[in-house]
Coordinates of C-alpha atoms in Angstrom, one line a residue:
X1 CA 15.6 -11.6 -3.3
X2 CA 17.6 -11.9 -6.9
X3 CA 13.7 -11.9 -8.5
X4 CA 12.5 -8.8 -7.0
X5 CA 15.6 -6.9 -7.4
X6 CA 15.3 -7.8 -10.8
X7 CA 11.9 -7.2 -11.5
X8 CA 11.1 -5.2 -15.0
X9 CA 6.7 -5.0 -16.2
X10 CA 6.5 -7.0 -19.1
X11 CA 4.1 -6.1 -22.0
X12 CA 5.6 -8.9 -25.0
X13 CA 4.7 -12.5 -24.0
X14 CA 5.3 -15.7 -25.6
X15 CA 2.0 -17.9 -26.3
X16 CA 3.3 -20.8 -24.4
X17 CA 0.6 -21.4 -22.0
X18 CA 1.0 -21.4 -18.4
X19 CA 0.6 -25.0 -16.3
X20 CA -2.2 -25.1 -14.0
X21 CA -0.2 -26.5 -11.7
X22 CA 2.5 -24.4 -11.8
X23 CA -0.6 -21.5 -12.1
X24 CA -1.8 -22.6 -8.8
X25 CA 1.5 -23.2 -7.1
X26 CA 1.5 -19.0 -7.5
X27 CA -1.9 -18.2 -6.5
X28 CA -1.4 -20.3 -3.5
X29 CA 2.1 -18.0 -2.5
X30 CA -0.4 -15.0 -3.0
X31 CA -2.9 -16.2 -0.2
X32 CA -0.6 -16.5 1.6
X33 CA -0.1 -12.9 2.0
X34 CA -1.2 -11.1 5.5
X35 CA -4.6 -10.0 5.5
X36 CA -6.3 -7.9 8.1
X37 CA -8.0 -9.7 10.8
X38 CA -7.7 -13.0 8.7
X39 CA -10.5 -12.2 6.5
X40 CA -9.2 -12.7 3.7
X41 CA -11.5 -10.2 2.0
X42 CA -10.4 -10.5 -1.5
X43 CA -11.1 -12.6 -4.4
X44 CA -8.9 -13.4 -7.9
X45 CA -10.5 -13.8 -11.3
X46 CA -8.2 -15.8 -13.4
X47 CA -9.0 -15.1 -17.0
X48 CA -7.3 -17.5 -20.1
X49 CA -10.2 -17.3 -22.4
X50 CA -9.3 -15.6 -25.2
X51 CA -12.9 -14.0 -26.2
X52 CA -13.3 -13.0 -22.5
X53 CA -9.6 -11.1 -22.8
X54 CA -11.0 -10.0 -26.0
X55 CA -13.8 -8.3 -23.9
X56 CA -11.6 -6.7 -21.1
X57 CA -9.1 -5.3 -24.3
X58 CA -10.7 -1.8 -24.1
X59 CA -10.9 -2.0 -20.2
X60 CA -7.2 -1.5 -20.5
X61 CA -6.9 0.7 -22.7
X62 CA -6.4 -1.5 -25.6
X63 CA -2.9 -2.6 -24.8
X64 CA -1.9 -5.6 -26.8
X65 CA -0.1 -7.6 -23.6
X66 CA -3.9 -8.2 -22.1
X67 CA -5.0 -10.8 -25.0
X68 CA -1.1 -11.8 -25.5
X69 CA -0.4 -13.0 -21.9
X70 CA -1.8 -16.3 -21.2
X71 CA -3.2 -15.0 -18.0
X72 CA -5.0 -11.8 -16.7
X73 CA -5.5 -12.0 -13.3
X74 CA -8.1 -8.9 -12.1
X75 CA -7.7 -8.8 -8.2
X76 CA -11.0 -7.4 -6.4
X77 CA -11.8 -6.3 -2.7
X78 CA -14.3 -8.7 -2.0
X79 CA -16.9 -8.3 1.2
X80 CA -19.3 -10.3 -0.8
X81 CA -18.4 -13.5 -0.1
X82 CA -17.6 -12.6 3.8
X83 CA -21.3 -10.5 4.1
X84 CA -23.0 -13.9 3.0
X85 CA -20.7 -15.9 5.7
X86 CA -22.1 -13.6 8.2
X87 CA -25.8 -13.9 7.5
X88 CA -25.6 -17.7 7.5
X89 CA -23.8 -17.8 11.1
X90 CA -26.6 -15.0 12.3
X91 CA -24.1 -12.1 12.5
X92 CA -25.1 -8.6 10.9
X93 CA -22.3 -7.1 8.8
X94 CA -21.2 -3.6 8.7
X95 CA -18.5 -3.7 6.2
X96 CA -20.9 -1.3 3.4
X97 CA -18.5 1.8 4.3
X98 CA -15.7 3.2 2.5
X99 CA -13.4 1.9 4.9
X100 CA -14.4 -2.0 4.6
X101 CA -14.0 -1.1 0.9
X102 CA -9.8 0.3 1.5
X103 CA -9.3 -2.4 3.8
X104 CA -10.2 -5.0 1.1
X105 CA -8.8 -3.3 -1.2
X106 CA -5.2 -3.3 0.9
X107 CA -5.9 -7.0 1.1
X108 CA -6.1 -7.7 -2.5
X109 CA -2.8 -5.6 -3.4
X110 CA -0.7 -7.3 -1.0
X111 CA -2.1 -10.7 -2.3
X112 CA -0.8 -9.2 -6.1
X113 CA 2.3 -8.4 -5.0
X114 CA 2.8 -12.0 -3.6
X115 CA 1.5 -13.4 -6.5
X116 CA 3.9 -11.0 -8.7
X117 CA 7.1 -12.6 -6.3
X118 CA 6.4 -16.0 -6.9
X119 CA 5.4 -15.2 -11.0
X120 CA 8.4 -13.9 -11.4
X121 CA 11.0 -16.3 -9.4
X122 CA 9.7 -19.2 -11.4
X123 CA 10.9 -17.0 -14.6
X124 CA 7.0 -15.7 -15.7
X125 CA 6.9 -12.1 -16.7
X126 CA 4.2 -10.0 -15.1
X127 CA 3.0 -6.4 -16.2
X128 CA 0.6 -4.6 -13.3
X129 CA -2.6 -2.9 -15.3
X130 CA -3.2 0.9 -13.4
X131 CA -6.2 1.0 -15.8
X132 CA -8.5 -1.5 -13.7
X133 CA -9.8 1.2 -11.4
X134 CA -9.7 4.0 -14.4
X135 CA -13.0 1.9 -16.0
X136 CA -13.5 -0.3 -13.1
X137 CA -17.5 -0.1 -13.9
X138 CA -16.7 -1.4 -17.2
X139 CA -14.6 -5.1 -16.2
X140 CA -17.8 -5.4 -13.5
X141 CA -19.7 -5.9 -16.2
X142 CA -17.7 -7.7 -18.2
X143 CA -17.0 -10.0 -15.5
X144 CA -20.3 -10.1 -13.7
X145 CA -19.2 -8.8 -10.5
X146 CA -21.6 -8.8 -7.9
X147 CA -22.3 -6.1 -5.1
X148 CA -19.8 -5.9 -2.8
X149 CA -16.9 -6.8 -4.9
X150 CA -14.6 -4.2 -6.9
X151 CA -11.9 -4.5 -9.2
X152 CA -8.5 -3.0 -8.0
X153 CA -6.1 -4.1 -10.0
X154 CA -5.0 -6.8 -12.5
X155 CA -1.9 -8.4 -14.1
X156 CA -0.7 -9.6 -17.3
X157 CA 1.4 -13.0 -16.5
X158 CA 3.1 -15.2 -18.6
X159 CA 6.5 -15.9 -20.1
X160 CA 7.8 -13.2 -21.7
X161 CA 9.4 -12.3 -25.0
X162 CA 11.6 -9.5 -24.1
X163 CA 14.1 -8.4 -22.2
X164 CA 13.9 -4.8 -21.1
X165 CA 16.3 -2.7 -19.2
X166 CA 15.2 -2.4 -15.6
X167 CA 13.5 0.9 -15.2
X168 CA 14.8 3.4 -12.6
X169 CA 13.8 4.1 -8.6
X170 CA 15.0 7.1 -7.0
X171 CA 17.2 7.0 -4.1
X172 CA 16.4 4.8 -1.2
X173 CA 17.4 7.7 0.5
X174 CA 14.6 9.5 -0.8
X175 CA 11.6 7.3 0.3
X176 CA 13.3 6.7 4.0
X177 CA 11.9 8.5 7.2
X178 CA 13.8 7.9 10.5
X179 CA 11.7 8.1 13.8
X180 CA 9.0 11.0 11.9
X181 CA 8.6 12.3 9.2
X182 CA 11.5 14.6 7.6
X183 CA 10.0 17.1 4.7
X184 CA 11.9 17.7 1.9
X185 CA 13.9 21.2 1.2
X186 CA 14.4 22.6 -2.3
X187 CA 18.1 21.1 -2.3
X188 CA 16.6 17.9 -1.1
X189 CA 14.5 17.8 -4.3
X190 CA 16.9 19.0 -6.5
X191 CA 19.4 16.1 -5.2
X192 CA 16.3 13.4 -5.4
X193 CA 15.5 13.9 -9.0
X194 CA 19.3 14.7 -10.5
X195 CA 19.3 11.2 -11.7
X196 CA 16.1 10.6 -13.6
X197 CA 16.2 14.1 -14.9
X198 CA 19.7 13.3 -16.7
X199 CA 18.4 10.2 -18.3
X200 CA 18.3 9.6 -22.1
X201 CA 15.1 8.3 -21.8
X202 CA 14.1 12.0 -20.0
X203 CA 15.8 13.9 -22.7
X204 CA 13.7 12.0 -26.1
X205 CA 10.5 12.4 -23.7
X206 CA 11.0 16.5 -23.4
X207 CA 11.3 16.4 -27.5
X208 CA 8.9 14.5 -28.0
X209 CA 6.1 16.2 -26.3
X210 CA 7.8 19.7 -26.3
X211 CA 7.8 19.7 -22.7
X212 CA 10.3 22.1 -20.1
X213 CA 10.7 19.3 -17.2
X214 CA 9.9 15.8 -16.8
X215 CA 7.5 17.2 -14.0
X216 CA 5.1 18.3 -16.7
X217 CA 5.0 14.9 -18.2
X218 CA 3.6 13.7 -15.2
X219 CA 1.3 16.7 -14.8
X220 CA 0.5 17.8 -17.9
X221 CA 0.2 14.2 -20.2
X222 CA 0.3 10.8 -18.2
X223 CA -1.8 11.5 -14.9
X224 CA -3.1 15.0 -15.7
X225 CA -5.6 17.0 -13.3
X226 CA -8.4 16.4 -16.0
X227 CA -8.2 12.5 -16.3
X228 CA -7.8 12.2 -12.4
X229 CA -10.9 13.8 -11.3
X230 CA -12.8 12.2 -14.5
X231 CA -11.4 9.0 -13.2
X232 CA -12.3 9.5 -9.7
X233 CA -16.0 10.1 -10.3
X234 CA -16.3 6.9 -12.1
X235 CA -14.5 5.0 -9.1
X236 CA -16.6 6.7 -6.3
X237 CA -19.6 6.1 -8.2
X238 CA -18.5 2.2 -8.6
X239 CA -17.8 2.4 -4.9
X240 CA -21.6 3.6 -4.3
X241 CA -23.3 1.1 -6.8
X242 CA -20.9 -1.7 -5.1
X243 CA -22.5 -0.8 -1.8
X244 CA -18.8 0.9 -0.3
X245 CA -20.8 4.3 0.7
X246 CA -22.7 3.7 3.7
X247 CA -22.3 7.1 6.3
X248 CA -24.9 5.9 8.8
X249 CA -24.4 4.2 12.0

């Protein structure tokens, strides 16, 4: 509990290498994860060379912490592995639909998350990388990914070589529904973002990029309407080459 509560995203690591053993004692906690049906339909793609971390650099954006870290693990939905199982035990497979794809894809992030709990209670460092599905037809190639399988996220792991403050969370008040659904007034909202609007940190941002509100960071610079839909198309067309678009019967 003391390692989640703690958790802050890395992005300096040491170059102390990571034990295999110790490596697989982790992966092993993330299979461990639930999975839907116990399919399992997910696959990890460790990554320590350094020329291979080279080629996934621009992937993510360039971000120095990808050929730093010892380890990039790139989590994928994987129905290629299970499609084959079927067609050897004469059973016809119907997973080429965008919901096969979402149900893998749930798979493989709950299998991160375990991973990231048992990284960082043996005092590793991990950084999630939200550019995997931004050029997600890019790390296919670069890591020969065959129909059927799509990257949905990755992680930087490692030991790390900093200590950073832990970032801030809204309320737990604010994320909580009892029995259905309760929307959220104007005073509601207010109340919800009082906290990370008075930050420091929210104040040099709004200088920095001339900016009213912290609002139009998020709209207008980080995730703006632009990049999203640009984004999109790349991952619905990744979706469609993958074989994830199927709306027959």
């Amino acid at each position: 509990m003391k390692a989640i509560l703690n958790h802050r995203s890395i992005r300096k690591y040491k170059s102390t290498p990571i034990e295999e053993s110790l490596l697989n004692e982790i992966l092993n906690a993330g299979v461990r994860a639930s999975t839907t049906g116990n399919m399992q339909v997910y696959s990890i793609i460790v990554t320590t060379d350094q020329e291979v971390k080279k080629q996934l650099l621009p992937c993510h954006f360039n971000q120095p912490m990808v050929t730093q870290a010892p380890v990039i693990l790139t989590f994928c939905a994987d129905f290629n592995r299970f499609n084959k199982w079927c067609v050897q035990r004469n059973a016809k497979p119907g997973y080429d639909n965008f919901l096969s794809f979402f149900t893998a894809a749930i798979d493989a992030l709950l299998v991160a998350q375990n991973v990231c709990i048992a990284a960082e209670d043996n005092g590793l460092g991990i950084c999630y990388l939200g550019t995997t599905t931004y050029t997600a037809d890019k790390i296919i190639d670069v890591l020969k990914l065959p129909k059927g399988v799509v990257p949905v996220t990755a992680l930087a792991i490692g030991y790390p070589d900093e200590q950073p403050e832990l970032t801030d969370r809204i309320p737990l008040a604010a994320v909580l529904h009892r029995e259905i659904y309760q929307d959220y007034s104007a005073g509601d909202i207010e109340q919800i973002y009082a906290a990370k609007e008075a930050l420091p940190l929210t104040k040099s941002l709004l200088e920095e990029n001339k900016k009213e509100t912290l609002a139009q960071i998020f709209t207008d610079i980080r995730y703006n309407r632009k990049d999203n839909v640009s984004f999109s198309k790349v991952l619905l067309k990744v979706l469609s080459d993958q074989g994830f678009m199927n709306n027959e019967m």
